[in-house]
């Protein structure tokens, strides 16, 4: 499965840890971890189940995207990195994206059930992620689904 998040990733179904904000004792300031960084990240773990949903949320320090993959006993593979242009998985067709940086996120979880080929996540290639609302977010400016090519 291929997904695009407009600017910043902080979580992938347990495969990558999110940066966490920690309030100081006075409650006036918040220190934001930059442990994740902005470099390319990958994990080749192969435990894979179908994607069920994608959700987002906001924090003082970051915007967060979570990939809901139920029934996984191990870690899920992923590849996250910035690209100059976003291309559909399989066809290679360019998908236009709003915003400054393009963060491409591959998650090793098909958007369909491999046993039945029925969709488990109702996304369409090149279209915004269904049900994901990012109005008012600090870093996310657009989301597009890049397809679920051959799982």
mmCIF file of C-alpha atoms in Angstrom:
data_model
loop_
_atom_site.group_PDB
_atom_site.id
_atom_site.type_symbol
_atom_site.label_atom_id
_atom_site.label_comp_id
_atom_site.label_asym_id
_atom_site.label_seq_id
_atom_site.Cartn_x
_atom_site.Cartn_y
_atom_site.Cartn_z
ATOM 1 C CA UNK A 1 0.000 0.000 0.000
ATOM 2 C CA UNK A 2 1.195 3.454 -0.823
ATOM 3 C CA UNK A 3 0.023 6.602 0.909
ATOM 4 C CA UNK A 4 1.142 10.197 0.832
ATOM 5 C CA UNK A 5 1.068 12.488 3.820
ATOM 6 C CA UNK A 6 1.525 16.166 3.009
ATOM 7 C CA UNK A 7 4.507 16.855 5.246
ATOM 8 C CA UNK A 8 5.266 14.781 8.324
ATOM 9 C CA UNK A 9 4.871 11.179 9.487
ATOM 10 C CA UNK A 10 4.930 10.201 13.130
ATOM 11 C CA UNK A 11 3.447 6.720 13.322
ATOM 12 C CA UNK A 12 2.846 3.527 11.361
ATOM 13 C CA UNK A 13 0.824 0.789 13.068
ATOM 14 C CA UNK A 14 3.412 0.103 15.727
ATOM 15 C CA UNK A 15 6.276 -0.105 13.233
ATOM 16 C CA UNK A 16 7.598 3.362 13.928
ATOM 17 C CA UNK A 17 7.408 5.374 17.127
ATOM 18 C CA UNK A 18 5.928 8.844 17.211
ATOM 19 C CA UNK A 19 7.713 11.842 18.620
ATOM 20 C CA UNK A 20 6.152 12.681 21.939
ATOM 21 C CA UNK A 21 5.597 16.055 23.566
ATOM 22 C CA UNK A 22 6.424 16.370 27.237
ATOM 23 C CA UNK A 23 5.042 19.280 29.214
ATOM 24 C CA UNK A 24 7.428 20.935 31.636
ATOM 25 C CA UNK A 25 6.528 21.160 35.330
ATOM 26 C CA UNK A 26 5.101 24.663 35.001
ATOM 27 C CA UNK A 27 2.809 23.562 32.184
ATOM 28 C CA UNK A 28 3.764 26.680 30.168
ATOM 29 C CA UNK A 29 6.114 25.155 27.641
ATOM 30 C CA UNK A 30 6.312 21.889 25.805
ATOM 31 C CA UNK A 31 9.521 20.216 24.648
ATOM 32 C CA UNK A 32 9.135 18.405 21.380
ATOM 33 C CA UNK A 33 11.268 15.394 20.580
ATOM 34 C CA UNK A 34 12.910 15.286 17.173
ATOM 35 C CA UNK A 35 13.994 11.656 17.558
ATOM 36 C CA UNK A 36 12.231 10.565 14.349
ATOM 37 C CA UNK A 37 13.939 13.251 12.227
ATOM 38 C CA UNK A 38 13.305 13.919 8.551
ATOM 39 C CA UNK A 39 15.580 11.336 6.918
ATOM 40 C CA UNK A 40 14.380 8.243 5.067
ATOM 41 C CA UNK A 41 13.260 5.388 7.338
ATOM 42 C CA UNK A 42 12.597 1.739 6.445
ATOM 43 C CA UNK A 43 11.787 -1.553 8.108
ATOM 44 C CA UNK A 44 11.626 -4.799 6.167
ATOM 45 C CA UNK A 45 9.522 -6.697 8.687
ATOM 46 C CA UNK A 46 7.123 -8.931 6.824
ATOM 47 C CA UNK A 47 4.151 -9.650 9.101
ATOM 48 C CA UNK A 48 1.302 -8.323 6.980
ATOM 49 C CA UNK A 49 -2.451 -8.107 7.364
ATOM 50 C CA UNK A 50 -4.887 -5.908 5.424
ATOM 51 C CA UNK A 51 -5.155 -2.204 6.159
ATOM 52 C CA UNK A 52 -8.455 -1.344 7.862
ATOM 53 C CA UNK A 53 -8.290 2.430 8.293
ATOM 54 C CA UNK A 54 -6.088 5.520 8.374
ATOM 55 C CA UNK A 55 -6.641 8.242 10.953
ATOM 56 C CA UNK A 56 -4.937 11.510 11.829
ATOM 57 C CA UNK A 57 -4.710 13.677 14.913
ATOM 58 C CA UNK A 58 -2.924 16.782 16.144
ATOM 59 C CA UNK A 59 -0.621 17.546 19.051
ATOM 60 C CA UNK A 60 1.212 20.687 20.082
ATOM 61 C CA UNK A 61 4.402 19.257 18.583
ATOM 62 C CA UNK A 62 3.270 17.273 15.554
ATOM 63 C CA UNK A 63 0.531 15.999 13.307
ATOM 64 C CA UNK A 64 0.090 12.247 13.450
ATOM 65 C CA UNK A 65 -1.056 9.630 10.926
ATOM 66 C CA UNK A 66 -1.913 6.117 12.117
ATOM 67 C CA UNK A 67 -2.340 3.057 9.889
ATOM 68 C CA UNK A 68 -4.828 0.613 11.442
ATOM 69 C CA UNK A 69 -3.726 -2.953 10.672
ATOM 70 C CA UNK A 70 -5.413 -5.423 13.035
ATOM 71 C CA UNK A 71 -4.231 -8.948 13.838
ATOM 72 C CA UNK A 72 -0.511 -8.434 13.284
ATOM 73 C CA UNK A 73 1.611 -10.450 15.698
ATOM 74 C CA UNK A 74 4.933 -8.890 14.679
ATOM 75 C CA UNK A 75 6.029 -5.616 13.109
ATOM 76 C CA UNK A 76 4.907 -4.303 9.730
ATOM 77 C CA UNK A 77 7.315 -3.259 7.001
ATOM 78 C CA UNK A 78 7.364 0.356 5.852
ATOM 79 C CA UNK A 79 9.385 2.887 3.877
ATOM 80 C CA UNK A 80 9.056 6.617 4.568
ATOM 81 C CA UNK A 81 10.921 9.359 2.747
ATOM 82 C CA UNK A 82 10.634 12.662 0.929
ATOM 83 C CA UNK A 83 10.311 12.595 -2.870
ATOM 84 C CA UNK A 84 10.345 15.262 -5.600
ATOM 85 C CA UNK A 85 7.161 13.895 -7.222
ATOM 86 C CA UNK A 86 4.508 11.436 -6.051
ATOM 87 C CA UNK A 87 3.761 8.519 -8.379
ATOM 88 C CA UNK A 88 1.006 5.914 -8.313
ATOM 89 C CA UNK A 89 2.187 2.467 -7.286
ATOM 90 C CA UNK A 90 2.036 0.085 -10.245
ATOM 91 C CA UNK A 91 1.304 2.522 -13.097
ATOM 92 C CA UNK A 92 3.893 5.169 -12.239
ATOM 93 C CA UNK A 93 1.369 7.900 -13.113
ATOM 94 C CA UNK A 94 2.183 11.171 -11.355
ATOM 95 C CA UNK A 95 -0.299 12.210 -8.657
ATOM 96 C CA UNK A 96 -0.468 15.976 -8.001
ATOM 97 C CA UNK A 97 -0.053 16.961 -4.353
ATOM 98 C CA UNK A 98 -0.489 20.279 -2.516
ATOM 99 C CA UNK A 99 2.122 21.551 -0.091
ATOM 100 C CA UNK A 100 5.857 22.075 0.033
ATOM 101 C CA UNK A 101 7.411 18.713 0.925
ATOM 102 C CA UNK A 102 6.087 15.410 -0.359
ATOM 103 C CA UNK A 103 6.414 12.608 2.163
ATOM 104 C CA UNK A 104 5.829 9.220 0.558
ATOM 105 C CA UNK A 105 4.775 6.417 2.894
ATOM 106 C CA UNK A 106 4.747 2.757 1.910
ATOM 107 C CA UNK A 107 3.160 0.388 4.431
ATOM 108 C CA UNK A 108 3.365 -3.385 3.933
ATOM 109 C CA UNK A 109 -0.367 -3.877 4.343
ATOM 110 C CA UNK A 110 -2.645 -4.287 1.319
ATOM 111 C CA UNK A 111 -5.913 -2.341 1.160
ATOM 112 C CA UNK A 112 -7.736 -5.577 0.354
ATOM 113 C CA UNK A 113 -8.065 -9.085 1.795
ATOM 114 C CA UNK A 114 -5.637 -11.289 -0.196
ATOM 115 C CA UNK A 115 -7.825 -14.366 0.384
ATOM 116 C CA UNK A 116 -11.010 -12.812 -1.046
ATOM 117 C CA UNK A 117 -9.633 -9.747 -2.930
ATOM 118 C CA UNK A 118 -12.402 -7.686 -1.289
ATOM 119 C CA UNK A 119 -11.390 -4.146 -0.263
ATOM 120 C CA UNK A 120 -10.647 -3.577 3.423
ATOM 121 C CA UNK A 121 -9.857 0.131 3.001
ATOM 122 C CA UNK A 122 -11.988 2.010 0.476
ATOM 123 C CA UNK A 123 -9.335 4.293 -1.004
ATOM 124 C CA UNK A 124 -8.947 5.134 -4.685
ATOM 125 C CA UNK A 125 -5.602 5.745 -6.388
ATOM 126 C CA UNK A 126 -4.820 9.449 -6.761
ATOM 127 C CA UNK A 127 -7.705 10.526 -4.494
ATOM 128 C CA UNK A 128 -7.645 11.915 -0.916
ATOM 129 C CA UNK A 129 -7.641 9.362 1.888
ATOM 130 C CA UNK A 130 -11.271 8.520 2.755
ATOM 131 C CA UNK A 131 -12.485 9.988 6.036
ATOM 132 C CA UNK A 132 -9.188 11.786 6.731
ATOM 133 C CA UNK A 133 -9.791 15.467 7.503
ATOM 134 C CA UNK A 134 -6.654 17.622 7.844
ATOM 135 C CA UNK A 135 -8.120 21.148 7.796
ATOM 136 C CA UNK A 136 -6.209 23.292 10.281
ATOM 137 C CA UNK A 137 -3.251 20.920 10.644
ATOM 138 C CA UNK A 138 0.225 22.452 10.989
ATOM 139 C CA UNK A 139 2.184 20.072 8.750
ATOM 140 C CA UNK A 140 -0.308 17.970 6.782
ATOM 141 C CA UNK A 141 -1.590 19.900 3.768
ATOM 142 C CA UNK A 142 -2.772 17.055 1.539
ATOM 143 C CA UNK A 143 -3.207 13.294 1.541
ATOM 144 C CA UNK A 144 -3.437 11.092 -1.515
ATOM 145 C CA UNK A 145 -3.670 7.328 -1.909
ATOM 146 C CA UNK A 146 -1.020 5.957 -4.233
ATOM 147 C CA UNK A 147 -2.641 2.504 -4.691
ATOM 148 C CA UNK A 148 -2.280 -0.981 -3.305
ATOM 149 C CA UNK A 149 -0.415 -2.738 -6.086
ATOM 150 C CA UNK A 150 0.137 -6.488 -5.629
ATOM 151 C CA UNK A 151 -0.219 -6.186 -1.878
#
